[in-house]
GROMACS .gro file of C-alpha atoms in nm:
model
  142
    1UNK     CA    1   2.401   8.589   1.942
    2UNK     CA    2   2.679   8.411   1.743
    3UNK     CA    3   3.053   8.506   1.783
    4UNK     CA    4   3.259   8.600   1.518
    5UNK     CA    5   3.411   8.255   1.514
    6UNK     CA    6   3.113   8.117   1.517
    7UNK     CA    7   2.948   8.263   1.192
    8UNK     CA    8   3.237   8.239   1.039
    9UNK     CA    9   3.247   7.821   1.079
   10UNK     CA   10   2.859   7.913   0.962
   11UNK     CA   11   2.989   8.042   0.639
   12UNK     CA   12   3.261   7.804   0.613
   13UNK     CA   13   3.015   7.509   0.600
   14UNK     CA   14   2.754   7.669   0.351
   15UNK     CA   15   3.037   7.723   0.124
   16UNK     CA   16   3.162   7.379   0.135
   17UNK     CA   17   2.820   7.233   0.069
   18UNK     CA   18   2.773   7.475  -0.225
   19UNK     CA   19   3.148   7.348  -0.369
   20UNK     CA   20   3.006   7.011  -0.308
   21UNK     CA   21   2.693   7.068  -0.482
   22UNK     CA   22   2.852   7.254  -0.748
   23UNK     CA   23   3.157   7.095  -0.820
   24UNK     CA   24   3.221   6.754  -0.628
   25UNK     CA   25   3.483   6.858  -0.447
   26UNK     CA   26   3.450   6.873  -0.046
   27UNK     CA   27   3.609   7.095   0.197
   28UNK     CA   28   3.777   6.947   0.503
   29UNK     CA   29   4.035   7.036   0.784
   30UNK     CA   30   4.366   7.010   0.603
   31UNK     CA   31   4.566   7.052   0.928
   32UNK     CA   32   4.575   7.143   1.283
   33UNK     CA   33   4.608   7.524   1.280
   34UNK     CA   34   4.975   7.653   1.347
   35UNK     CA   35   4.954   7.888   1.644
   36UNK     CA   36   5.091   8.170   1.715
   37UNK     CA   37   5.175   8.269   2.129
   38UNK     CA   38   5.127   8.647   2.202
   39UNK     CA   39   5.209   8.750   2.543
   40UNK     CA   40   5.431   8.978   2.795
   41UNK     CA   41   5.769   8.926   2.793
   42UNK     CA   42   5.944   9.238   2.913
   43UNK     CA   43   5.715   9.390   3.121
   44UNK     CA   44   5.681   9.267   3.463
   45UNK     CA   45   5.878   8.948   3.579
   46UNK     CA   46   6.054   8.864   3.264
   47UNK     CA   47   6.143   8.484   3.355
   48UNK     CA   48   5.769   8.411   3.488
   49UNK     CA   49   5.658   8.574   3.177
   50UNK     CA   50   5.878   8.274   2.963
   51UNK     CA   51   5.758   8.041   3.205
   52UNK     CA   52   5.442   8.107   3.130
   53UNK     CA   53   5.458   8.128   2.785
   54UNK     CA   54   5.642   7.827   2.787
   55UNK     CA   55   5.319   7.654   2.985
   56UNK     CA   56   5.120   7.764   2.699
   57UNK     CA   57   5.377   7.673   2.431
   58UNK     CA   58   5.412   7.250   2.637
   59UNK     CA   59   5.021   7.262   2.610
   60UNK     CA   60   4.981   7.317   2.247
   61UNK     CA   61   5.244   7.065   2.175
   62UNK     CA   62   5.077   6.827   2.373
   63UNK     CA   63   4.754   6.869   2.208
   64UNK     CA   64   4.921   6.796   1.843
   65UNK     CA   65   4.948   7.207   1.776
   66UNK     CA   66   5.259   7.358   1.602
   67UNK     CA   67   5.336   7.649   1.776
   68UNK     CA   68   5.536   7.936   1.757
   69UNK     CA   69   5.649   8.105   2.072
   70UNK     CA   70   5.862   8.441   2.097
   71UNK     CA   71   5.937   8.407   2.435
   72UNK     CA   72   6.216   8.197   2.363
   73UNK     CA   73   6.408   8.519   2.176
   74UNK     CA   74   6.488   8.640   2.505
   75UNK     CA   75   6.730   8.332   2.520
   76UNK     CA   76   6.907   8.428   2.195
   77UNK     CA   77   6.881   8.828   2.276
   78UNK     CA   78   7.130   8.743   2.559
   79UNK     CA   79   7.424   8.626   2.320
   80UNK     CA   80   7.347   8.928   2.076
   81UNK     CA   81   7.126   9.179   2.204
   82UNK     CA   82   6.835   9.304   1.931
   83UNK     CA   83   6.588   9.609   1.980
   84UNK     CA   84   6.208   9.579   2.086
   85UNK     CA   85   6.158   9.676   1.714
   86UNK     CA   86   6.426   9.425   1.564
   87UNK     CA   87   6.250   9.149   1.781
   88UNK     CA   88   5.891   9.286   1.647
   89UNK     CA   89   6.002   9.292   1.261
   90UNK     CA   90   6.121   8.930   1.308
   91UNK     CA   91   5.813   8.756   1.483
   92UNK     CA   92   5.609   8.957   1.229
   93UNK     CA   93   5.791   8.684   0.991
   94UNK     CA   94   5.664   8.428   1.183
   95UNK     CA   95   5.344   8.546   1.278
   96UNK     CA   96   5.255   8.542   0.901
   97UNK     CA   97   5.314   8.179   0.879
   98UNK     CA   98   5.082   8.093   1.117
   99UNK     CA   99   4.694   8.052   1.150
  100UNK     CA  100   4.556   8.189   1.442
  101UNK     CA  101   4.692   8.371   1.745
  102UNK     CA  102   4.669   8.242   2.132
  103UNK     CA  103   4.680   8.572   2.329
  104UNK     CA  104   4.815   8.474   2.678
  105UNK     CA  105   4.672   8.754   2.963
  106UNK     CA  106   4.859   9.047   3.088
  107UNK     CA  107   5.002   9.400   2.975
  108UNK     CA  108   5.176   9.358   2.663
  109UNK     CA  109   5.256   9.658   2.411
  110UNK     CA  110   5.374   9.367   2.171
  111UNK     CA  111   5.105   9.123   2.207
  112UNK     CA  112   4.849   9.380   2.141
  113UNK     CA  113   5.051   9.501   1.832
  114UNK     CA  114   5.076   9.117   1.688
  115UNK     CA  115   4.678   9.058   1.794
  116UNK     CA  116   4.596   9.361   1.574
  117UNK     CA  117   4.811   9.281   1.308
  118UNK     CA  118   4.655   8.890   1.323
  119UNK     CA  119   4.358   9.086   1.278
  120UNK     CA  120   4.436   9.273   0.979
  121UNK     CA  121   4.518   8.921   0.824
  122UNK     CA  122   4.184   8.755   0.888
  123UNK     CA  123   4.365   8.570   1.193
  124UNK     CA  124   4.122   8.485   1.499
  125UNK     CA  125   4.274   8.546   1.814
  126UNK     CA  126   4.186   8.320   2.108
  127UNK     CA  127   4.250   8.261   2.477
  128UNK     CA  128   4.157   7.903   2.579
  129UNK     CA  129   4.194   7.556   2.436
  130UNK     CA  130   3.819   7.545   2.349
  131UNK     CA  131   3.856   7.840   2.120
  132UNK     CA  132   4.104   7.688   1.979
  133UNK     CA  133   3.950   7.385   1.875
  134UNK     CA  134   3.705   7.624   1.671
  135UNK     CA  135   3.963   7.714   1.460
  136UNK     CA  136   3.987   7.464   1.098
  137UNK     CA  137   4.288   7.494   0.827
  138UNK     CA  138   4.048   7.421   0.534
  139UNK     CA  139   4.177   7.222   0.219
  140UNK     CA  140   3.974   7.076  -0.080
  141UNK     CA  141   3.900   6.729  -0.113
  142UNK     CA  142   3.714   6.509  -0.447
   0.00000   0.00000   0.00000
């Protein structure tokens, strides 16, 4: 049985060759997706939490991802401190601007709040590198 990733790359490809047939014009990956890092922060150990995110964050980099990672607000929320809900409205922003979501493991009111709103905006969430690499930014092409 196919994932939901996976038909969807299904349907991606039979509508590119129809726009191909149809019109001439080709889909193909525009971009490397810009990712978005959902994970715990707050709850539990607060600096291995960054750390980890942080992990993640030095990974996609290294791979040629942009990434987004909201772990590093706890960095600015000690020279002004913000509410959970100020810090939520804010990476909302950012998770918009993004393609797809990397949830990182653990408890996380947040993360599960920006996975379902990634969700709500088509966004696939995924957990591991090879997931990722599922994932296409589509543009059109003559």
């Amino acid at each position: 049985m196919k994932s939901r990733l996976g038909k969807a790359m299904a349907m991606c490809r039979m509508i590119g060759k129809r726009l191909r047939k149809e019109t001439g014009y080709r889909l193909r990956m525009a971009r490397l997706p810009r990712v978005y890092i959902a994970g715990p922060i707050s709850k539990g150990d607060l600096w291995r939490n960054v750390e980890k995110g942080i992990r993640v964050y030095n990974r996609l980099l290294d791979a040629g991802y942009e990434a987004y990672l909201p772990h590093f607000n706890v960095y600015a929320d000690r020279l002004k401190r913000r509410s959970w809900a100020d810090w939520m409205k804010i990476d909302a922003g950012w998770l918009k601007l993004c393609d797809v979501v990397w949830r990182i493991e653990g408890d996380s009111v947040g993360a599960d709040c920006e996975c379902k709103a990634a969700g709500k905006l088509g966004m696939p969430v995924v957990r591991t590198m090879g997931e990722l690499k599922e994932v296409r930014v589509w543009g059109i092409k003559r």
